[in-house]
Amino acid sequence: DAVVHWFKCDLRTADNKALHLASEKAKSKGVPLICLHVISPQDYKAHRTSAVRVDFVLRTLEVLMEDLAQLDIPLYVETVEKRKKVPERIFELCKQWGASHLYTNIEYEVDELRREASMTRKGLQEGIAMEAVPDTCVVAPGELLNGTGNQYSVYSPWFRAWIAYLHTHPHQLHLFDPPTQNPTDARQKYKELFDRRMPEAPENKKLTDDERKRFRSMWPPGEHEARQRLSKFLQERVDDYKDTRNFPAANSTAIVSVHFASGTLSARSAIAAARDANSVKKLDGGNKGIMCWISEVAWRDFYKHVLAHWPYVCMNKPFKPEYTNIEWEYNKELFTRWTEGQTGYPFIDAAMRQLNHTGYMHNRARMAVASFLAKDLLIDWRMGERYFMEHLIDGDFASNNGGWGFSASTGVDPQPYFRIFNPILQSEKFDESGEYIRKWVPELKHVQGKAIHDPHGRGAKGVQGYPKMCVDHKESRNRALARYKEGLGRD
Ligand code: FAD
């Protein structure tokens, strides 16, 4: 007999609800806990998971495997090519191990939610009690409803409700203990599971040698690293967060999104740590930097709530149905210039090159490049959303989709479509000295003064080797306004 925990995007031992429950169940039954992770190359393909993310996950699994082995808990990792075969294979393994209970944390994307529901039903037929529990959000989707009993679609009132809920439900921030030691005979009994080697990255998600070297030095894996990174941020940088979080060159954000996305850090424990670092030991009041950071982490919850409540956003549909009829451009050349950071707008190009080089992009820069693609180039925002997933190390469906909806004005944000970022003003405002641009666009390293934001315009001499602007912002702004208006007028 055994109890199984199925790891997905929750690759940690600390504060992991399903893992904790699985461990408790195993203890109460006096049987061992077995952990499982399934790699499905087809799933990676369907979700456009980036190779850098896959590499990070595989390296994290090694850390996890070692930590679990200390507790005599095996972590069995297997590659199952077809995503549809994954549930079947999991039940097969459960039977092979004689497991009566299977635990996992809920994922809210539509395919995943359906899979978990059908597995729970199937489990009943197979005599395996499957339990999928809410864990990834600080406040579970469905808990916060507005006055009319519906899900909020606007962040600010939702956030007030989120804070109020945590005040009235303080246990929501109690952390779950890591699993306890397996019975001593587990090692002997499951020897072949302990002896297994980690699978390699699937063919479709392999990094080149160069990329591997680069990304590995930038992104150390595992939950210990995640906690260290967070605590350093809370000790050293959070005080300035509110004032400097919008400046991409300032290195003032926590850079923990990769850990939230892979689950090497739980959002609950991050919020609890921020509260404990606050002078008043509360979520609101006290340290302004901490309050602001908490409200940013809450955005992650917010977008997951949106996704859980309006699953059609998972199906390539805009949140606002009236934006379905906008006529997008599918100009390949302009799209490629955008992806390669060759638009001739230095701030946009710096951002795209940061993404391509590191697998990460600063939030302000994400907003600027997304707005540029959707509004200035009028290119279908879903192409940008896809490109982000294929390149981000922190790719998370809900936050990415939410961010793109925000920038293309098709999402939950109540701002009307005529808010159109001016890429040069964004640059002047958020990278005033040009430090971010100079870092990522070396052709512009020697450009002095304001010309860094606009090297071919406003009397600047231009820079050899750096492209001219691919569109004129004033013209493209007018075109976007007309096109959005026309799209909204159509049935
Ligand atoms: P910090 O500023 O330190 O914030 C802490 C945490 O709060 C983040 O790690 C993140 O979990 C959460 N957070 C902060 N801002 C947002 C936000 N706007 N939306 C949702 N959560 C937020 N974030 C992802 O994790 N994955 C994505 O795929 C993703 N795609 C995005 C696409 C677009 C177009 C935009 C505009 C934003 C996207 N974001 C995404 C949100 C945000 O840019 C990143 O979470 C943030 O830059 C991560 O850096 P950090 O950890 O230093 O953030």
Coordinates of C-alpha atoms and ligand atoms in Angstrom, one line a residue:
D1 CA 0.0 0.0 0.0
A2 CA 1.1 3.6 -0.6
V3 CA 0.0 7.2 -1.0
V4 CA 1.0 9.2 -4.1
H5 CA 1.6 12.9 -4.6
W6 CA 1.6 14.1 -8.2
F7 CA 3.8 17.1 -8.6
K8 CA 3.0 19.6 -11.4
C9 CA 3.7 23.3 -11.0
D10 CA 4.3 23.0 -7.3
L11 CA 7.9 21.8 -7.2
R12 CA 8.7 22.3 -3.5
T13 CA 8.4 20.5 -0.2
A14 CA 7.7 23.5 1.9
D15 CA 4.1 24.8 2.2
N16 CA 2.7 22.5 -0.4
K17 CA -0.9 21.7 0.5
A18 CA -1.4 18.5 -1.5
L19 CA 2.0 17.1 -0.6
H20 CA 1.4 17.8 3.1
L21 CA -2.0 16.1 3.0
A22 CA -0.5 13.1 1.2
S23 CA 2.2 12.8 3.8
E24 CA -0.4 13.0 6.6
K25 CA -2.5 10.4 4.9
A26 CA 0.5 8.1 4.5
K27 CA 1.4 8.6 8.1
S28 CA -2.0 7.8 9.4
K29 CA -2.2 4.7 7.3
G30 CA 1.4 3.7 8.2
V31 CA 2.3 3.4 4.5
P32 CA 5.0 5.1 2.4
L33 CA 4.6 8.3 0.3
I34 CA 5.7 8.1 -3.3
C35 CA 6.1 11.3 -5.4
L36 CA 5.6 11.5 -9.1
H37 CA 6.1 13.9 -11.9
V38 CA 5.2 13.3 -15.5
I39 CA 6.8 15.1 -18.4
S40 CA 4.7 15.2 -21.5
P41 CA 6.5 16.6 -24.6
Q42 CA 3.1 17.0 -26.3
D43 CA 1.8 19.0 -23.4
Y44 CA 4.9 21.3 -23.5
K45 CA 4.2 21.8 -27.2
A46 CA 0.5 22.5 -26.7
H47 CA 1.3 25.0 -23.9
R48 CA 4.2 26.5 -25.8
T49 CA 6.3 26.0 -22.7
S50 CA 9.7 27.6 -23.4
A51 CA 12.9 25.4 -23.5
V52 CA 14.4 27.6 -20.8
R53 CA 11.4 26.9 -18.5
V54 CA 11.7 23.1 -19.2
D55 CA 15.4 23.2 -18.4
F56 CA 14.6 25.0 -15.1
V57 CA 12.0 22.5 -14.2
L58 CA 14.3 19.6 -14.9
R59 CA 17.0 21.1 -12.7
T60 CA 14.5 21.8 -10.0
L61 CA 13.4 18.2 -10.1
E62 CA 16.9 17.2 -9.3
V63 CA 17.0 19.4 -6.2
L64 CA 13.6 18.1 -5.2
M65 CA 14.6 14.5 -5.7
E66 CA 17.6 15.0 -3.4
D67 CA 15.5 16.7 -0.7
L68 CA 12.9 14.0 -0.8
A69 CA 15.5 11.2 -0.7
Q70 CA 16.7 12.6 2.6
L71 CA 13.2 11.7 3.9
D72 CA 13.4 8.3 2.1
I73 CA 10.6 9.5 -0.2
P74 CA 11.2 8.5 -3.9
L75 CA 10.4 11.0 -6.7
Y76 CA 9.6 9.1 -9.8
V77 CA 9.9 11.1 -13.0
E78 CA 8.6 9.6 -16.3
T79 CA 8.2 10.9 -19.8
V80 CA 4.8 10.2 -21.4
E81 CA 4.7 11.4 -25.0
K82 CA 1.0 12.0 -25.4
R83 CA -0.8 14.3 -22.9
K84 CA -4.0 12.3 -23.1
K85 CA -2.2 9.2 -21.9
V86 CA -0.9 10.9 -18.8
P87 CA -3.9 10.1 -16.5
E88 CA -4.0 6.5 -17.7
R89 CA -0.4 6.1 -16.9
I90 CA -0.7 7.7 -13.5
F91 CA -3.4 5.2 -12.5
E92 CA -1.4 2.4 -13.9
L93 CA 1.6 3.4 -11.7
C94 CA -0.7 3.9 -8.7
K95 CA -1.9 0.3 -9.1
Q96 CA 1.6 -1.0 -9.6
W97 CA 2.6 0.7 -6.3
G98 CA -0.6 -0.5 -4.6
A99 CA -1.6 3.1 -3.9
S100 CA -5.1 3.9 -2.7
H101 CA -4.8 7.7 -2.5
L102 CA -3.6 10.2 -5.0
Y103 CA -3.1 13.8 -4.2
T104 CA -2.4 16.8 -6.4
N105 CA -2.8 20.6 -6.4
I106 CA -5.5 22.1 -8.7
E107 CA -4.4 23.8 -11.9
Y108 CA -7.1 26.2 -13.1
E109 CA -6.4 26.3 -16.9
V110 CA -9.4 24.7 -18.7
D111 CA -7.8 21.5 -20.0
E112 CA -6.1 20.9 -16.6
L113 CA -9.3 21.5 -14.7
R114 CA -11.2 19.1 -16.9
R115 CA -8.4 16.5 -16.6
E116 CA -8.5 16.7 -12.9
A117 CA -12.3 16.4 -12.7
S118 CA -12.3 13.4 -15.0
M119 CA -9.4 11.7 -13.1
T120 CA -11.3 12.2 -9.9
R121 CA -14.3 10.3 -11.4
K122 CA -12.0 7.7 -13.0
G123 CA -10.3 7.2 -9.6
L124 CA -13.7 6.2 -8.1
Q125 CA -14.0 3.4 -10.7
E126 CA -10.4 2.3 -10.1
G127 CA -10.7 2.3 -6.4
I128 CA -8.2 5.2 -6.0
A129 CA -9.2 8.2 -4.1
M130 CA -8.0 11.2 -6.0
E131 CA -7.9 14.5 -4.2
A132 CA -7.2 17.7 -6.1
V133 CA -6.9 20.7 -3.7
P134 CA -6.6 24.5 -4.1
D135 CA -3.1 25.6 -3.3
T136 CA -1.5 27.9 -6.0
C137 CA -3.5 31.0 -5.0
V138 CA -3.3 32.8 -1.7
V139 CA -7.1 33.0 -1.8
A140 CA -8.7 30.2 -3.8
P141 CA -10.8 31.1 -6.9
G142 CA -14.5 31.3 -6.1
E143 CA -14.0 32.7 -2.5
L144 CA -14.3 36.4 -3.4
L145 CA -17.6 37.5 -4.9
N146 CA -18.9 41.0 -5.4
G147 CA -22.2 42.4 -4.1
T148 CA -24.2 40.7 -6.8
G149 CA -22.6 37.3 -6.1
N150 CA -20.4 37.4 -9.1
Q151 CA -16.6 37.3 -9.7
Y152 CA -15.0 40.7 -9.8
S153 CA -13.7 41.8 -13.2
V154 CA -12.0 44.9 -11.8
Y155 CA -8.8 44.6 -9.8
S156 CA -9.2 47.4 -7.2
P157 CA -12.4 46.3 -5.6
W158 CA -11.3 42.7 -5.9
F159 CA -8.0 43.6 -4.1
R160 CA -10.0 45.2 -1.2
A161 CA -12.0 42.0 -0.9
W162 CA -8.8 39.9 -1.0
I163 CA -7.3 41.9 1.8
A164 CA -10.5 41.8 3.8
Y165 CA -10.8 38.0 3.3
L166 CA -7.3 37.4 4.6
H167 CA -8.1 39.5 7.7
T168 CA -11.2 37.4 8.4
H169 CA -9.5 34.1 7.5
P170 CA -6.0 34.5 9.1
H171 CA -5.5 30.7 8.9
Q172 CA -5.3 31.1 5.1
L173 CA -1.7 32.3 5.7
H174 CA -0.7 29.4 7.9
L175 CA 1.9 27.4 6.1
F176 CA 1.8 23.6 5.5
D177 CA 4.5 21.5 7.0
P178 CA 6.8 19.7 4.7
P179 CA 6.3 15.9 4.4
T180 CA 7.7 13.7 7.1
Q181 CA 10.1 10.8 6.9
N182 CA 8.9 7.6 5.2
P183 CA 8.9 4.3 7.1
T184 CA 12.4 2.8 7.1
D185 CA 11.7 0.0 4.8
A186 CA 10.6 2.4 2.0
R187 CA 14.1 2.6 0.5
Q188 CA 14.4 -1.1 0.2
K189 CA 10.8 -1.6 -1.0
Y190 CA 11.1 1.1 -3.7
K191 CA 14.8 0.6 -4.6
E192 CA 14.2 0.8 -8.3
L193 CA 12.4 4.1 -7.9
F194 CA 15.3 5.6 -6.0
D195 CA 17.8 4.3 -8.5
R196 CA 16.1 5.9 -11.6
R197 CA 17.9 8.6 -13.5
M198 CA 16.2 11.9 -14.4
P199 CA 15.0 12.0 -18.0
E200 CA 16.5 14.4 -20.4
A201 CA 14.7 17.4 -21.9
P202 CA 12.4 16.2 -24.8
E203 CA 13.8 16.8 -28.3
N204 CA 11.4 19.6 -29.0
K205 CA 12.6 21.6 -25.9
K206 CA 16.4 21.1 -25.9
L207 CA 18.6 24.2 -25.3
T208 CA 21.8 24.7 -27.3
D209 CA 25.1 24.4 -25.4
D210 CA 25.4 28.2 -25.3
E211 CA 21.9 28.7 -24.1
R212 CA 22.3 26.1 -21.4
K213 CA 25.4 27.7 -20.0
R214 CA 23.9 31.2 -20.1
F215 CA 20.5 30.3 -18.6
R216 CA 22.0 28.0 -15.9
S217 CA 24.2 30.7 -14.6
M218 CA 21.3 33.2 -14.5
W219 CA 18.6 30.9 -13.0
P220 CA 19.7 28.6 -10.2
P221 CA 16.9 26.1 -9.5
G222 CA 15.0 24.9 -6.5
E223 CA 13.0 26.1 -3.5
H224 CA 16.0 26.9 -1.3
E225 CA 17.2 29.4 -3.9
A226 CA 13.6 30.8 -4.2
R227 CA 13.4 31.4 -0.4
Q228 CA 16.9 33.0 -0.3
R229 CA 16.1 35.3 -3.2
L230 CA 12.8 36.4 -1.5
S231 CA 14.4 37.0 1.8
K232 CA 17.2 39.0 0.3
F233 CA 14.7 41.1 -1.5
L234 CA 12.7 41.7 1.7
Q235 CA 15.8 42.6 3.6
E236 CA 17.6 44.7 1.1
R237 CA 15.3 46.1 -1.7
V238 CA 11.7 46.2 -0.7
D239 CA 11.8 49.6 0.9
D240 CA 12.4 51.3 -2.5
Y241 CA 10.1 49.0 -4.3
K242 CA 7.1 51.3 -4.5
D243 CA 9.2 54.2 -5.9
T244 CA 11.4 52.3 -8.3
R245 CA 9.5 49.2 -9.4
N246 CA 8.7 50.8 -12.7
F247 CA 12.3 51.4 -13.7
P248 CA 13.7 48.4 -15.6
A249 CA 17.3 49.4 -14.9
A250 CA 16.8 49.7 -11.2
N251 CA 17.0 46.0 -10.2
S252 CA 14.3 46.8 -7.6
T253 CA 11.9 44.0 -8.1
A254 CA 12.1 40.6 -6.5
I255 CA 12.5 38.5 -9.7
V256 CA 10.7 35.6 -8.2
S257 CA 8.1 35.0 -10.9
V258 CA 10.1 32.0 -12.2
H259 CA 9.6 30.5 -8.7
F260 CA 5.9 31.2 -8.5
A261 CA 5.4 29.8 -12.0
S262 CA 7.2 26.5 -11.2
G263 CA 5.9 26.4 -7.7
T264 CA 9.4 26.5 -6.1
L265 CA 7.9 29.3 -4.0
S266 CA 4.3 29.3 -2.7
A267 CA 2.5 32.6 -3.1
R268 CA 1.0 32.0 0.4
S269 CA 4.5 31.8 2.0
A270 CA 5.7 34.8 0.1
I271 CA 2.8 36.9 1.4
A272 CA 3.3 35.6 4.9
A273 CA 7.0 36.5 4.7
A274 CA 6.2 40.0 3.4
R275 CA 3.7 40.5 6.3
D276 CA 6.3 39.3 8.8
A277 CA 8.9 41.7 7.3
N278 CA 6.5 44.6 7.7
S279 CA 7.0 46.7 10.8
V280 CA 3.3 46.4 11.8
K281 CA 3.2 42.7 11.0
K282 CA 0.2 43.3 8.8
L283 CA -0.7 43.1 5.1
D284 CA -1.8 46.7 5.0
G285 CA -0.4 49.6 6.9
G286 CA 3.2 50.0 7.8
N287 CA 6.0 49.7 5.2
K288 CA 4.8 51.2 1.9
G289 CA 7.2 49.1 -0.2
I290 CA 5.9 45.9 1.4
M291 CA 2.2 46.9 0.9
C292 CA 2.9 47.7 -2.7
W293 CA 4.7 44.4 -3.3
I294 CA 1.8 42.4 -1.7
S295 CA -0.6 44.2 -4.0
E296 CA 1.5 43.0 -7.0
V297 CA 1.6 39.4 -5.9
A298 CA -2.2 39.7 -5.6
W299 CA -2.3 40.4 -9.3
R300 CA -1.2 36.9 -9.8
D301 CA -4.2 35.6 -7.8
F302 CA -6.5 38.0 -9.6
Y303 CA -5.6 36.7 -13.0
K304 CA -6.1 33.1 -11.9
H305 CA -9.5 34.0 -10.5
V306 CA -10.4 35.5 -13.8
L307 CA -9.2 32.4 -15.7
A308 CA -11.1 30.1 -13.4
H309 CA -14.3 32.1 -13.7
W310 CA -14.1 32.9 -17.4
P311 CA -12.5 29.8 -18.9
Y312 CA -13.1 31.0 -22.5
V313 CA -10.0 33.2 -22.0
C314 CA -8.1 29.9 -22.3
M315 CA -9.6 29.4 -25.8
N316 CA -7.9 32.2 -27.6
K317 CA -10.9 34.5 -27.0
P318 CA -10.6 38.1 -25.7
F319 CA -12.1 38.6 -22.3
K320 CA -14.3 41.4 -23.8
P321 CA -16.3 39.6 -26.5
E322 CA -16.9 42.9 -28.3
Y323 CA -13.2 43.0 -29.2
T324 CA -13.5 39.9 -31.2
N325 CA -13.9 41.7 -34.5
I326 CA -10.9 43.9 -34.6
E327 CA -9.1 43.4 -37.9
W328 CA -5.5 42.6 -37.0
E329 CA -2.5 42.8 -39.2
Y330 CA -0.4 39.7 -39.7
N331 CA 2.7 41.4 -41.1
K332 CA 5.5 38.8 -40.8
E333 CA 8.3 41.2 -41.4
L334 CA 7.1 43.6 -38.7
F335 CA 6.5 40.8 -36.3
T336 CA 10.0 39.5 -36.8
R337 CA 11.4 43.0 -36.2
W338 CA 9.5 43.1 -33.0
T339 CA 10.6 39.6 -31.8
E340 CA 14.3 40.4 -32.7
G341 CA 14.3 43.8 -31.1
Q342 CA 14.9 45.6 -34.3
T343 CA 11.9 48.0 -34.4
G344 CA 14.0 51.2 -34.2
Y345 CA 12.4 52.1 -30.9
P346 CA 15.2 51.7 -28.4
F347 CA 13.1 51.0 -25.3
I348 CA 11.1 48.3 -27.2
D349 CA 14.2 46.8 -28.7
A350 CA 16.0 46.7 -25.3
A351 CA 13.1 44.9 -23.8
M352 CA 12.8 42.2 -26.5
R353 CA 16.5 41.6 -26.4
Q354 CA 16.4 41.2 -22.6
L355 CA 13.7 38.6 -23.1
N356 CA 15.6 36.7 -25.8
H357 CA 18.8 36.8 -23.8
T358 CA 17.6 36.0 -20.3
G359 CA 14.1 34.5 -20.6
Y360 CA 12.8 37.4 -18.5
M361 CA 11.5 40.9 -19.0
H362 CA 10.8 43.7 -16.6
N363 CA 7.1 44.3 -16.1
R364 CA 7.1 47.9 -17.4
A365 CA 8.9 46.7 -20.5
R366 CA 6.4 43.9 -20.9
M367 CA 3.6 46.4 -20.9
A368 CA 5.4 48.7 -23.4
V369 CA 6.3 45.9 -25.9
A370 CA 2.8 44.4 -25.7
S371 CA 1.1 47.7 -26.3
F372 CA 3.5 48.4 -29.2
L373 CA 2.7 45.1 -30.9
A374 CA -1.0 45.4 -30.4
K375 CA -1.5 49.1 -31.0
D376 CA 1.5 50.5 -33.0
L377 CA 1.9 47.4 -35.2
L378 CA -1.8 46.3 -34.9
I379 CA -0.6 42.8 -34.9
D380 CA -2.9 40.2 -33.3
W381 CA -1.9 40.3 -29.6
R382 CA -2.3 36.5 -29.4
M383 CA 0.9 36.2 -31.5
G384 CA 2.7 38.2 -28.9
E385 CA 1.1 36.2 -26.1
R386 CA 2.5 33.0 -27.8
Y387 CA 5.9 34.4 -28.3
F388 CA 6.1 35.3 -24.6
M389 CA 5.1 31.8 -23.5
E390 CA 7.7 30.4 -25.9
H391 CA 10.5 32.5 -24.4
L392 CA 9.7 33.4 -20.8
I393 CA 11.2 31.4 -18.0
D394 CA 8.2 32.5 -15.8
G395 CA 5.5 31.9 -18.5
D396 CA 2.2 31.5 -16.6
F397 CA -0.9 31.3 -18.7
A398 CA -3.2 33.5 -16.5
S399 CA -0.7 36.3 -15.8
N400 CA 0.5 36.3 -19.4
N401 CA -3.0 36.3 -20.9
G402 CA -4.0 39.0 -18.3
G403 CA -1.0 41.1 -19.2
W404 CA -1.7 40.9 -22.9
G405 CA -5.4 41.6 -22.4
F406 CA -4.4 44.7 -20.4
S407 CA -2.1 45.9 -23.0
A408 CA -4.3 45.2 -26.0
S409 CA -7.4 46.6 -24.2
T410 CA -9.2 43.3 -24.8
G411 CA -8.9 42.0 -21.2
V412 CA -10.4 42.7 -17.8
D413 CA -8.9 46.2 -17.4
P414 CA -11.6 48.8 -17.5
Q415 CA -9.4 51.4 -19.3
P416 CA -10.8 52.0 -22.8
Y417 CA -8.8 51.2 -25.9
F418 CA -7.7 54.7 -26.6
R419 CA -5.1 54.5 -23.9
I420 CA -2.1 54.0 -26.2
F421 CA 1.4 54.1 -24.8
N422 CA 3.8 56.3 -26.6
P423 CA 7.0 54.2 -26.8
I424 CA 9.3 57.2 -26.7
L425 CA 7.6 58.8 -23.8
Q426 CA 7.6 55.5 -21.9
S427 CA 11.3 55.3 -22.6
E428 CA 11.9 58.9 -21.3
K429 CA 9.8 58.3 -18.3
F430 CA 11.0 54.9 -17.2
D431 CA 14.6 54.8 -18.5
E432 CA 15.4 58.4 -18.3
S433 CA 19.2 58.1 -18.3
G434 CA 19.0 55.3 -21.0
E435 CA 20.8 52.8 -18.8
Y436 CA 18.5 49.9 -19.7
I437 CA 18.7 50.7 -23.4
R438 CA 22.5 50.9 -23.4
K439 CA 22.7 47.6 -21.6
W440 CA 20.6 45.7 -24.1
V441 CA 21.2 47.6 -27.3
P442 CA 25.0 48.0 -27.6
E443 CA 24.8 49.8 -30.9
L444 CA 23.4 52.7 -28.9
K445 CA 26.0 52.6 -26.1
H446 CA 27.7 55.9 -27.1
V447 CA 24.6 57.9 -27.9
Q448 CA 24.4 60.8 -25.5
G449 CA 21.5 62.6 -23.8
K450 CA 17.9 62.4 -24.9
A451 CA 18.8 61.0 -28.4
I452 CA 19.1 57.6 -26.7
H453 CA 15.3 57.4 -26.7
D454 CA 14.9 58.4 -30.4
P455 CA 18.3 58.1 -32.2
H456 CA 17.0 58.9 -35.7
G457 CA 14.5 61.6 -34.8
R458 CA 14.3 65.1 -33.4
G459 CA 17.5 66.4 -34.8
A460 CA 19.5 63.3 -33.7
K461 CA 22.1 62.2 -36.2
G462 CA 21.1 58.6 -36.4
V463 CA 23.3 55.6 -35.6
Q464 CA 24.8 53.3 -38.1
G465 CA 23.8 49.7 -37.6
Y466 CA 20.7 50.7 -35.7
P467 CA 17.4 50.5 -37.7
K468 CA 15.1 53.4 -38.4
M469 CA 11.7 53.3 -36.7
C470 CA 9.6 50.7 -38.3
V471 CA 6.4 52.7 -38.0
D472 CA 5.6 56.3 -37.2
H473 CA 3.9 56.4 -33.7
K474 CA 1.6 59.2 -34.5
E475 CA 0.3 57.6 -37.7
S476 CA 0.1 54.2 -36.1
R477 CA -1.8 55.6 -33.1
N478 CA -4.4 57.1 -35.4
R479 CA -4.7 53.8 -37.4
A480 CA -5.2 51.9 -34.1
L481 CA -7.9 54.2 -32.9
A482 CA -9.7 53.9 -36.2
R483 CA -9.3 50.1 -36.4
Y484 CA -10.5 49.5 -32.8
K485 CA -13.5 51.8 -33.3
E486 CA -14.4 50.1 -36.5
G487 CA -14.0 46.6 -34.8
L488 CA -16.2 47.6 -31.9
G489 CA -18.9 48.9 -34.3
R490 CA -19.2 45.5 -36.0
D491 CA -21.5 42.7 -34.8
Ligands
FAD1 P1 7.8 41.8 -8.6 O1 7.5 43.2 -9.1 O2 8.8 41.5 -7.6 O3 6.3 41.2 -8.2 C1 6.2 40.1 -7.4 C2 5.3 39.1 -8.0 O4 4.0 39.6 -8.2 C3 5.7 38.6 -9.4 O5 6.7 37.6 -9.3 C4 4.4 38.1 -9.9 O6 4.1 36.8 -9.5 C5 3.4 39.0 -9.3 N1 3.1 40.1 -10.3 C6 3.7 41.3 -10.4 N2 3.1 42.0 -11.3 C7 2.2 41.3 -11.9 C8 1.3 41.5 -13.0 N3 1.2 42.6 -13.7 N4 0.5 40.4 -13.3 C9 0.5 39.3 -12.6 N5 1.3 39.0 -11.6 C10 2.2 40.0 -11.2 N6 4.1 37.3 -14.9 C11 4.3 35.9 -14.9 O7 4.6 35.5 -13.8 N7 4.3 35.1 -16.0 C12 4.0 35.6 -17.2 O8 3.9 34.9 -18.2 C13 3.7 37.0 -17.3 N8 3.4 37.6 -18.5 C14 3.2 38.9 -18.6 C15 2.9 39.5 -19.9 C16 2.6 40.8 -20.0 C17 2.2 41.4 -21.3 C18 2.6 41.7 -18.8 C19 2.3 43.1 -19.0 C20 3.0 41.1 -17.6 C21 3.2 39.8 -17.5 N9 3.6 39.2 -16.2 C22 3.8 37.8 -16.1 C23 3.5 40.0 -15.0 C24 4.8 40.6 -14.6 O9 5.5 41.3 -15.6 C25 5.8 39.6 -13.9 O10 5.2 38.8 -13.0 C26 7.0 40.4 -13.2 O11 7.7 41.2 -14.1 C27 7.9 39.4 -12.6 O12 9.0 40.0 -12.0 P2 9.3 40.0 -10.4 O13 9.1 38.7 -9.9 O14 10.5 40.8 -10.2 O15 8.0 40.9 -9.9

